[in-house]
Amino acid sequence: MLQLNLIVSKTLTIRLMKNLIYLLLLSILTTSCIGSKKLLMIVNEKTSPEEVVTEEQDWLTINMENPEQSGNQCNQLNYYFIPALLYWEWNSTIACDIDPVFVRNYFEKAIYKAADSLGMRDILGNRKVTINLTDLPGKFLYENKGTTMIFIFAYSVSTLEGISPSRINLVAEYSIQNESETTDEGQITVQNLEMPLPDIWNSTKKLTGKYLDKYKVEIERMSTELVEEIITASKKAPK
């Protein structure tokens, strides 16, 4: 009986050691917090300004001030890793500003697409529209944080990885001109409906890619709403 207990105890100890080794390996992988340089590489793969360049139209002009920022930027706001014997804690928080040239190009493409699908040119007739983009959404916060606690016969792991967008609204000024004068002008604000995105893919690259895909869809939605409001205004404006 004693020998059986020793065998059971030894088996439990081996199993516990295997679990602890697995936990430590998992913790090492999890706590290898992604840094700003690696995140920047991922963002760069998904945001090439050259891929969304559009041809200008003579009846629809889209302007934006030349940005001071060049390219994507990811800045580490917080980074620490505490590898204690029975307690690990980590935090990596990175603020990312998407390349404003990419943002402008993508908005421009989305606005032209919306104008075409909504028949804006036919509605305007011989009039022209100028849109000045003043505020554009293009910032997000990446967070990877958590804790690992090891007890005698158990362990606890708590992790959080996700992206929170800075919900900056689309703000644009527009003017409608006929052959001789400006017949209407104003400012339009379109609400940004982006939501935080948790990581359910167990991959920072997949998480970031998924967020940027959703961000592009939101650009298209906001651009469509902007064009719809300008069309509504043009119908009320003198021709």
Short mmCIF file of N, CA, C and O in Angstrom, two decimals, residues 135-230:
data_model
loop_
_atom_site.label_atom_id
_atom_site.label_comp_id
_atom_site.label_asym_id
_atom_site.label_seq_id
_atom_site.Cartn_x
_atom_site.Cartn_y
_atom_site.Cartn_z
N ASP A 135 -10.02 66.45 -40.36
CA ASP A 135 -9.71 65.49 -39.30
C ASP A 135 -10.03 64.09 -39.79
O ASP A 135 -11.15 63.83 -40.25
N LEU A 136 -9.05 63.19 -39.66
CA LEU A 136 -9.23 61.81 -40.13
C LEU A 136 -8.82 60.84 -39.03
O LEU A 136 -7.81 61.04 -38.36
N PRO A 137 -9.59 59.77 -38.84
CA PRO A 137 -9.19 58.75 -37.85
C PRO A 137 -8.01 57.94 -38.36
O PRO A 137 -7.96 57.59 -39.53
N GLY A 138 -7.07 57.65 -37.48
CA GLY A 138 -5.91 56.87 -37.91
C GLY A 138 -4.96 56.55 -36.77
O GLY A 138 -3.75 56.43 -36.98
N LYS A 139 -5.52 56.40 -35.56
CA LYS A 139 -4.68 56.09 -34.39
C LYS A 139 -5.29 54.91 -33.64
O LYS A 139 -6.51 54.76 -33.59
N PHE A 140 -4.44 54.09 -33.06
CA PHE A 140 -4.93 53.02 -32.21
C PHE A 140 -3.91 52.68 -31.13
O PHE A 140 -2.73 53.03 -31.23
N LEU A 141 -4.39 51.99 -30.09
CA LEU A 141 -3.55 51.60 -28.96
C LEU A 141 -3.52 50.08 -28.87
O LEU A 141 -4.57 49.43 -28.80
N TYR A 142 -2.32 49.53 -28.89
CA TYR A 142 -2.13 48.08 -28.73
C TYR A 142 -1.71 47.79 -27.30
O TYR A 142 -0.81 48.46 -26.75
N GLU A 143 -2.35 46.80 -26.68
CA GLU A 143 -2.01 46.43 -25.30
C GLU A 143 -1.84 44.92 -25.18
O GLU A 143 -2.65 44.15 -25.69
N ASN A 144 -0.78 44.53 -24.49
CA ASN A 144 -0.55 43.12 -24.16
C ASN A 144 -0.08 43.10 -22.71
O ASN A 144 1.02 43.50 -22.39
N LYS A 145 -0.96 42.61 -21.83
CA LYS A 145 -0.62 42.62 -20.41
C LYS A 145 -1.17 41.36 -19.74
O LYS A 145 -2.10 40.73 -20.25
N GLY A 146 -0.59 40.99 -18.61
CA GLY A 146 -1.09 39.82 -17.92
C GLY A 146 -0.23 39.44 -16.73
O GLY A 146 0.79 40.07 -16.45
N THR A 147 -0.68 38.39 -16.04
CA THR A 147 0.04 37.87 -14.88
C THR A 147 0.02 36.34 -14.90
O THR A 147 -0.91 35.74 -15.45
N THR A 148 1.03 35.74 -14.32
CA THR A 148 1.09 34.29 -14.11
C THR A 148 1.47 34.03 -12.66
O THR A 148 2.49 34.54 -12.18
N MET A 149 0.62 33.28 -11.94
CA MET A 149 0.89 32.95 -10.54
C MET A 149 0.96 31.43 -10.41
O MET A 149 0.06 30.72 -10.88
N ILE A 150 2.03 30.92 -9.79
CA ILE A 150 2.24 29.49 -9.62
C ILE A 150 2.05 29.12 -8.15
O ILE A 150 2.71 29.69 -7.28
N PHE A 151 1.12 28.19 -7.91
CA PHE A 151 0.87 27.70 -6.56
C PHE A 151 1.48 26.29 -6.42
O PHE A 151 2.10 25.78 -7.34
N ILE A 152 1.26 25.64 -5.30
CA ILE A 152 1.88 24.34 -5.07
C ILE A 152 1.37 23.29 -6.04
O ILE A 152 2.13 22.57 -6.68
N PHE A 153 0.05 23.19 -6.15
CA PHE A 153 -0.52 22.18 -7.04
C PHE A 153 -1.41 22.81 -8.11
O PHE A 153 -2.29 22.16 -8.67
N ALA A 154 -1.22 24.06 -8.38
CA ALA A 154 -2.05 24.74 -9.38
C ALA A 154 -1.34 25.99 -9.88
O ALA A 154 -0.28 26.36 -9.37
N TYR A 155 -1.92 26.61 -10.88
CA TYR A 155 -1.39 27.87 -11.40
C TYR A 155 -2.53 28.69 -11.97
O TYR A 155 -3.63 28.19 -12.24
N SER A 156 -2.27 29.96 -12.12
CA SER A 156 -3.28 30.87 -12.65
C SER A 156 -2.63 31.79 -13.67
O SER A 156 -1.56 32.36 -13.42
N VAL A 157 -3.27 31.91 -14.84
CA VAL A 157 -2.77 32.79 -15.90
C VAL A 157 -3.87 33.76 -16.30
O VAL A 157 -4.99 33.35 -16.57
N SER A 158 -3.56 35.03 -16.29
CA SER A 158 -4.52 36.05 -16.72
C SER A 158 -3.85 36.92 -17.77
O SER A 158 -2.79 37.51 -17.52
N THR A 159 -4.42 36.98 -18.97
CA THR A 159 -3.81 37.74 -20.05
C THR A 159 -4.84 38.62 -20.74
O THR A 159 -6.03 38.34 -20.73
N LEU A 160 -4.35 39.69 -21.32
CA LEU A 160 -5.19 40.58 -22.11
C LEU A 160 -4.36 41.09 -23.28
O LEU A 160 -3.29 41.66 -23.08
N GLU A 161 -4.82 40.85 -24.49
CA GLU A 161 -4.20 41.43 -25.67
C GLU A 161 -5.32 41.98 -26.54
O GLU A 161 -6.30 41.29 -26.81
N GLY A 162 -5.19 43.21 -26.96
CA GLY A 162 -6.23 43.80 -27.77
C GLY A 162 -5.82 45.14 -28.33
O GLY A 162 -4.76 45.68 -28.01
N ILE A 163 -6.67 45.67 -29.20
CA ILE A 163 -6.44 46.97 -29.84
C ILE A 163 -7.64 47.86 -29.58
O ILE A 163 -8.79 47.45 -29.77
N SER A 164 -7.35 49.07 -29.12
CA SER A 164 -8.40 50.06 -28.88
C SER A 164 -8.18 51.24 -29.82
O SER A 164 -7.14 51.91 -29.75
N PRO A 165 -9.14 51.51 -30.73
CA PRO A 165 -8.97 52.65 -31.64
C PRO A 165 -9.22 53.98 -30.94
O PRO A 165 -10.00 54.04 -29.99
N SER A 166 -8.52 55.00 -31.36
CA SER A 166 -8.85 56.36 -30.95
C SER A 166 -9.99 56.82 -31.85
O SER A 166 -9.78 57.02 -33.05
N ARG A 167 -11.15 56.95 -31.29
CA ARG A 167 -12.34 57.18 -32.12
C ARG A 167 -12.43 58.64 -32.56
O ARG A 167 -13.29 59.42 -32.12
N ILE A 168 -11.51 58.99 -33.45
CA ILE A 168 -11.49 60.33 -34.04
C ILE A 168 -12.52 60.37 -35.17
O ILE A 168 -12.54 59.49 -36.02
N ASN A 169 -13.36 61.37 -35.15
CA ASN A 169 -14.40 61.48 -36.18
C ASN A 169 -13.82 62.01 -37.48
O ASN A 169 -12.78 62.68 -37.50
N LEU A 170 -14.51 61.71 -38.57
CA LEU A 170 -14.18 62.30 -39.87
C LEU A 170 -14.80 63.69 -39.93
O LEU A 170 -16.01 63.85 -39.76
N VAL A 171 -13.96 64.69 -40.15
CA VAL A 171 -14.44 66.07 -40.27
C VAL A 171 -13.99 66.60 -41.63
O VAL A 171 -12.81 66.50 -41.98
N ALA A 172 -14.94 67.12 -42.40
CA ALA A 172 -14.62 67.62 -43.74
C ALA A 172 -15.40 68.90 -44.03
O ALA A 172 -16.55 69.05 -43.61
N GLU A 173 -14.75 69.80 -44.72
CA GLU A 173 -15.41 71.01 -45.22
C GLU A 173 -15.68 70.81 -46.71
O GLU A 173 -14.84 70.25 -47.42
N TYR A 174 -16.83 71.25 -47.18
CA TYR A 174 -17.17 71.08 -48.59
C TYR A 174 -17.68 72.39 -49.18
O TYR A 174 -18.16 73.27 -48.46
N SER A 175 -17.54 72.52 -50.46
CA SER A 175 -18.14 73.66 -51.19
C SER A 175 -18.62 73.16 -52.55
O SER A 175 -17.99 72.29 -53.17
N ILE A 176 -19.76 73.67 -52.97
CA ILE A 176 -20.36 73.32 -54.25
C ILE A 176 -20.33 74.55 -55.15
O ILE A 176 -20.79 75.63 -54.74
N GLN A 177 -19.76 74.41 -56.33
CA GLN A 177 -19.61 75.56 -57.23
C GLN A 177 -20.28 75.27 -58.57
O GLN A 177 -20.22 74.15 -59.09
N ASN A 178 -20.93 76.32 -59.11
CA ASN A 178 -21.36 76.24 -60.50
C ASN A 178 -20.31 76.94 -61.36
O ASN A 178 -19.19 77.18 -60.90
N GLU A 179 -20.63 77.34 -62.55
CA GLU A 179 -19.62 77.92 -63.45
C GLU A 179 -19.14 79.29 -62.99
O GLU A 179 -18.06 79.75 -63.40
N SER A 180 -19.91 79.97 -62.14
CA SER A 180 -19.55 81.34 -61.78
C SER A 180 -19.35 81.59 -60.30
O SER A 180 -18.66 82.54 -59.92
N GLU A 181 -19.91 80.76 -59.44
CA GLU A 181 -19.83 81.06 -58.01
C GLU A 181 -20.00 79.80 -57.15
O GLU A 181 -20.40 78.75 -57.65
N THR A 182 -19.72 79.99 -55.86
CA THR A 182 -19.99 78.94 -54.88
C THR A 182 -21.43 79.06 -54.43
O THR A 182 -21.86 80.10 -53.94
N THR A 183 -22.18 77.98 -54.60
CA THR A 183 -23.61 78.02 -54.28
C THR A 183 -23.92 77.45 -52.89
O THR A 183 -25.00 77.72 -52.35
N ASP A 184 -23.00 76.69 -52.32
CA ASP A 184 -23.23 76.15 -50.98
C ASP A 184 -21.90 75.68 -50.41
O ASP A 184 -21.02 75.23 -51.15
N GLU A 185 -21.77 75.82 -49.10
CA GLU A 185 -20.58 75.31 -48.42
C GLU A 185 -20.91 75.03 -46.96
O GLU A 185 -21.89 75.55 -46.41
N GLY A 186 -20.12 74.20 -46.34
CA GLY A 186 -20.37 73.86 -44.94
C GLY A 186 -19.37 72.86 -44.42
O GLY A 186 -18.40 72.51 -45.10
N GLN A 187 -19.61 72.42 -43.21
CA GLN A 187 -18.73 71.44 -42.57
C GLN A 187 -19.57 70.23 -42.14
O GLN A 187 -20.69 70.39 -41.64
N ILE A 188 -19.04 69.04 -42.33
CA ILE A 188 -19.73 67.80 -41.99
C ILE A 188 -18.85 66.97 -41.07
O ILE A 188 -17.66 66.80 -41.33
N THR A 189 -19.46 66.46 -40.01
CA THR A 189 -18.78 65.55 -39.09
C THR A 189 -19.47 64.19 -39.14
O THR A 189 -20.68 64.10 -38.95
N VAL A 190 -18.70 63.16 -39.43
CA VAL A 190 -19.23 61.79 -39.47
C VAL A 190 -18.67 61.03 -38.28
O VAL A 190 -17.45 60.98 -38.10
N GLN A 191 -19.55 60.46 -37.49
CA GLN A 191 -19.12 59.76 -36.28
C GLN A 191 -18.32 58.50 -36.61
O GLN A 191 -18.66 57.73 -37.51
N ASN A 192 -17.25 58.30 -35.85
CA ASN A 192 -16.43 57.10 -35.96
C ASN A 192 -17.04 56.02 -35.05
O ASN A 192 -17.17 56.22 -33.85
N LEU A 193 -17.39 54.88 -35.62
CA LEU A 193 -18.05 53.81 -34.87
C LEU A 193 -17.13 52.63 -34.57
O LEU A 193 -17.61 51.54 -34.24
N GLU A 194 -15.81 52.84 -34.68
CA GLU A 194 -14.87 51.75 -34.38
C GLU A 194 -15.03 51.29 -32.94
O GLU A 194 -15.31 52.08 -32.04
N MET A 195 -14.81 49.99 -32.71
CA MET A 195 -14.89 49.40 -31.38
C MET A 195 -13.58 48.69 -31.03
O MET A 195 -12.84 48.25 -31.92
N PRO A 196 -13.28 48.56 -29.73
CA PRO A 196 -12.09 47.80 -29.33
C PRO A 196 -12.16 46.37 -29.84
O PRO A 196 -13.24 45.78 -29.96
N LEU A 197 -10.99 45.82 -30.15
CA LEU A 197 -10.93 44.47 -30.72
C LEU A 197 -10.02 43.60 -29.86
O LEU A 197 -8.80 43.81 -29.83
N PRO A 198 -10.58 42.59 -29.16
CA PRO A 198 -9.74 41.68 -28.38
C PRO A 198 -9.10 40.63 -29.28
O PRO A 198 -9.59 40.37 -30.39
N ASP A 199 -8.04 40.02 -28.78
CA ASP A 199 -7.36 38.99 -29.57
C ASP A 199 -8.01 37.64 -29.32
O ASP A 199 -7.88 37.08 -28.23
N ILE A 200 -8.71 37.12 -30.32
CA ILE A 200 -9.26 35.77 -30.23
C ILE A 200 -8.56 34.83 -31.21
O ILE A 200 -8.97 33.69 -31.38
N TRP A 201 -7.50 35.32 -31.85
CA TRP A 201 -6.78 34.53 -32.85
C TRP A 201 -5.44 34.02 -32.33
O TRP A 201 -4.72 33.31 -33.01
N ASN A 202 -5.07 34.43 -31.11
CA ASN A 202 -3.80 34.01 -30.49
C ASN A 202 -2.60 34.40 -31.35
O ASN A 202 -1.61 33.68 -31.40
N SER A 203 -2.71 35.51 -32.02
CA SER A 203 -1.61 35.98 -32.86
C SER A 203 -1.70 37.48 -32.99
O SER A 203 -2.73 38.01 -33.41
N THR A 204 -0.60 38.17 -32.63
CA THR A 204 -0.59 39.63 -32.75
C THR A 204 -0.73 40.05 -34.20
O THR A 204 -1.40 41.04 -34.51
N LYS A 205 -0.11 39.30 -35.11
CA LYS A 205 -0.19 39.65 -36.53
C LYS A 205 -1.61 39.54 -37.04
O LYS A 205 -2.11 40.42 -37.75
N LYS A 206 -2.31 38.45 -36.67
CA LYS A 206 -3.70 38.28 -37.10
C LYS A 206 -4.60 39.33 -36.46
O LYS A 206 -5.51 39.85 -37.11
N LEU A 207 -4.35 39.63 -35.18
CA LEU A 207 -5.13 40.66 -34.48
C LEU A 207 -4.98 42.00 -35.17
O LEU A 207 -5.98 42.67 -35.46
N THR A 208 -3.75 42.40 -35.45
CA THR A 208 -3.50 43.70 -36.07
C THR A 208 -4.08 43.75 -37.48
O THR A 208 -4.68 44.75 -37.88
N GLY A 209 -3.91 42.66 -38.24
CA GLY A 209 -4.46 42.60 -39.58
C GLY A 209 -5.98 42.70 -39.56
O GLY A 209 -6.58 43.39 -40.40
N LYS A 210 -6.61 42.00 -38.62
CA LYS A 210 -8.06 42.04 -38.51
C LYS A 210 -8.54 43.45 -38.16
O LYS A 210 -9.54 43.94 -38.71
N TYR A 211 -7.83 44.10 -37.24
CA TYR A 211 -8.21 45.47 -36.89
C TYR A 211 -8.11 46.40 -38.09
O TYR A 211 -9.02 47.20 -38.35
N LEU A 212 -7.00 46.32 -38.82
CA LEU A 212 -6.81 47.22 -39.96
C LEU A 212 -7.84 46.94 -41.06
O LEU A 212 -8.27 47.86 -41.75
N ASP A 213 -8.26 45.69 -41.22
CA ASP A 213 -9.33 45.38 -42.17
C ASP A 213 -10.63 46.06 -41.74
O ASP A 213 -11.36 46.63 -42.57
N LYS A 214 -10.94 45.99 -40.46
CA LYS A 214 -12.16 46.64 -39.94
C LYS A 214 -12.04 48.16 -40.06
O LYS A 214 -13.04 48.85 -40.32
N TYR A 215 -10.83 48.66 -39.86
CA TYR A 215 -10.59 50.11 -39.98
C TYR A 215 -10.88 50.58 -41.41
O TYR A 215 -11.52 51.62 -41.62
N LYS A 216 -10.45 49.81 -42.40
CA LYS A 216 -10.71 50.17 -43.80
C LYS A 216 -12.21 50.14 -44.11
O LYS A 216 -12.72 51.00 -44.84
N VAL A 217 -12.91 49.15 -43.54
CA VAL A 217 -14.37 49.09 -43.74
C VAL A 217 -15.04 50.31 -43.12
O VAL A 217 -15.98 50.88 -43.70
N GLU A 218 -14.54 50.76 -41.97
CA GLU A 218 -15.11 51.94 -41.33
C GLU A 218 -14.83 53.20 -42.15
O GLU A 218 -15.68 54.10 -42.23
N ILE A 219 -13.66 53.28 -42.77
CA ILE A 219 -13.36 54.40 -43.67
C ILE A 219 -14.38 54.45 -44.80
O ILE A 219 -14.91 55.52 -45.15
N GLU A 220 -14.68 53.29 -45.37
CA GLU A 220 -15.63 53.23 -46.48
C GLU A 220 -17.04 53.64 -46.02
O GLU A 220 -17.75 54.35 -46.73
N ARG A 221 -17.42 53.22 -44.81
CA ARG A 221 -18.74 53.60 -44.30
C ARG A 221 -18.83 55.10 -44.06
O ARG A 221 -19.82 55.75 -44.44
N MET A 222 -17.79 55.68 -43.43
CA MET A 222 -17.79 57.12 -43.16
C MET A 222 -17.77 57.92 -44.45
O MET A 222 -18.44 58.96 -44.57
N SER A 223 -17.01 57.44 -45.44
CA SER A 223 -16.94 58.15 -46.72
C SER A 223 -18.29 58.15 -47.42
O SER A 223 -18.71 59.16 -48.00
N THR A 224 -19.00 57.02 -47.35
CA THR A 224 -20.33 56.94 -47.95
C THR A 224 -21.29 57.91 -47.28
O THR A 224 -22.06 58.61 -47.94
N GLU A 225 -21.23 57.96 -45.94
CA GLU A 225 -22.11 58.89 -45.21
C GLU A 225 -21.78 60.33 -45.55
O GLU A 225 -22.68 61.18 -45.70
N LEU A 226 -20.49 60.64 -45.70
CA LEU A 226 -20.08 61.99 -46.07
C LEU A 226 -20.65 62.37 -47.44
O LEU A 226 -21.23 63.46 -47.61
N VAL A 227 -20.51 61.49 -48.41
CA VAL A 227 -21.01 61.77 -49.76
C VAL A 227 -22.53 61.92 -49.74
O VAL A 227 -23.08 62.80 -50.41
N GLU A 228 -23.21 61.08 -48.99
CA GLU A 228 -24.67 61.18 -48.89
C GLU A 228 -25.10 62.55 -48.37
O GLU A 228 -26.07 63.15 -48.87
N GLU A 229 -24.39 63.05 -47.36
CA GLU A 229 -24.75 64.36 -46.80
C GLU A 229 -24.47 65.49 -47.79
O GLU A 229 -25.23 66.45 -47.87
N ILE A 230 -23.39 65.37 -48.54
CA ILE A 230 -23.09 66.40 -49.54
C ILE A 230 -24.13 66.36 -50.66
O ILE A 230 -24.57 67.41 -51.16
#
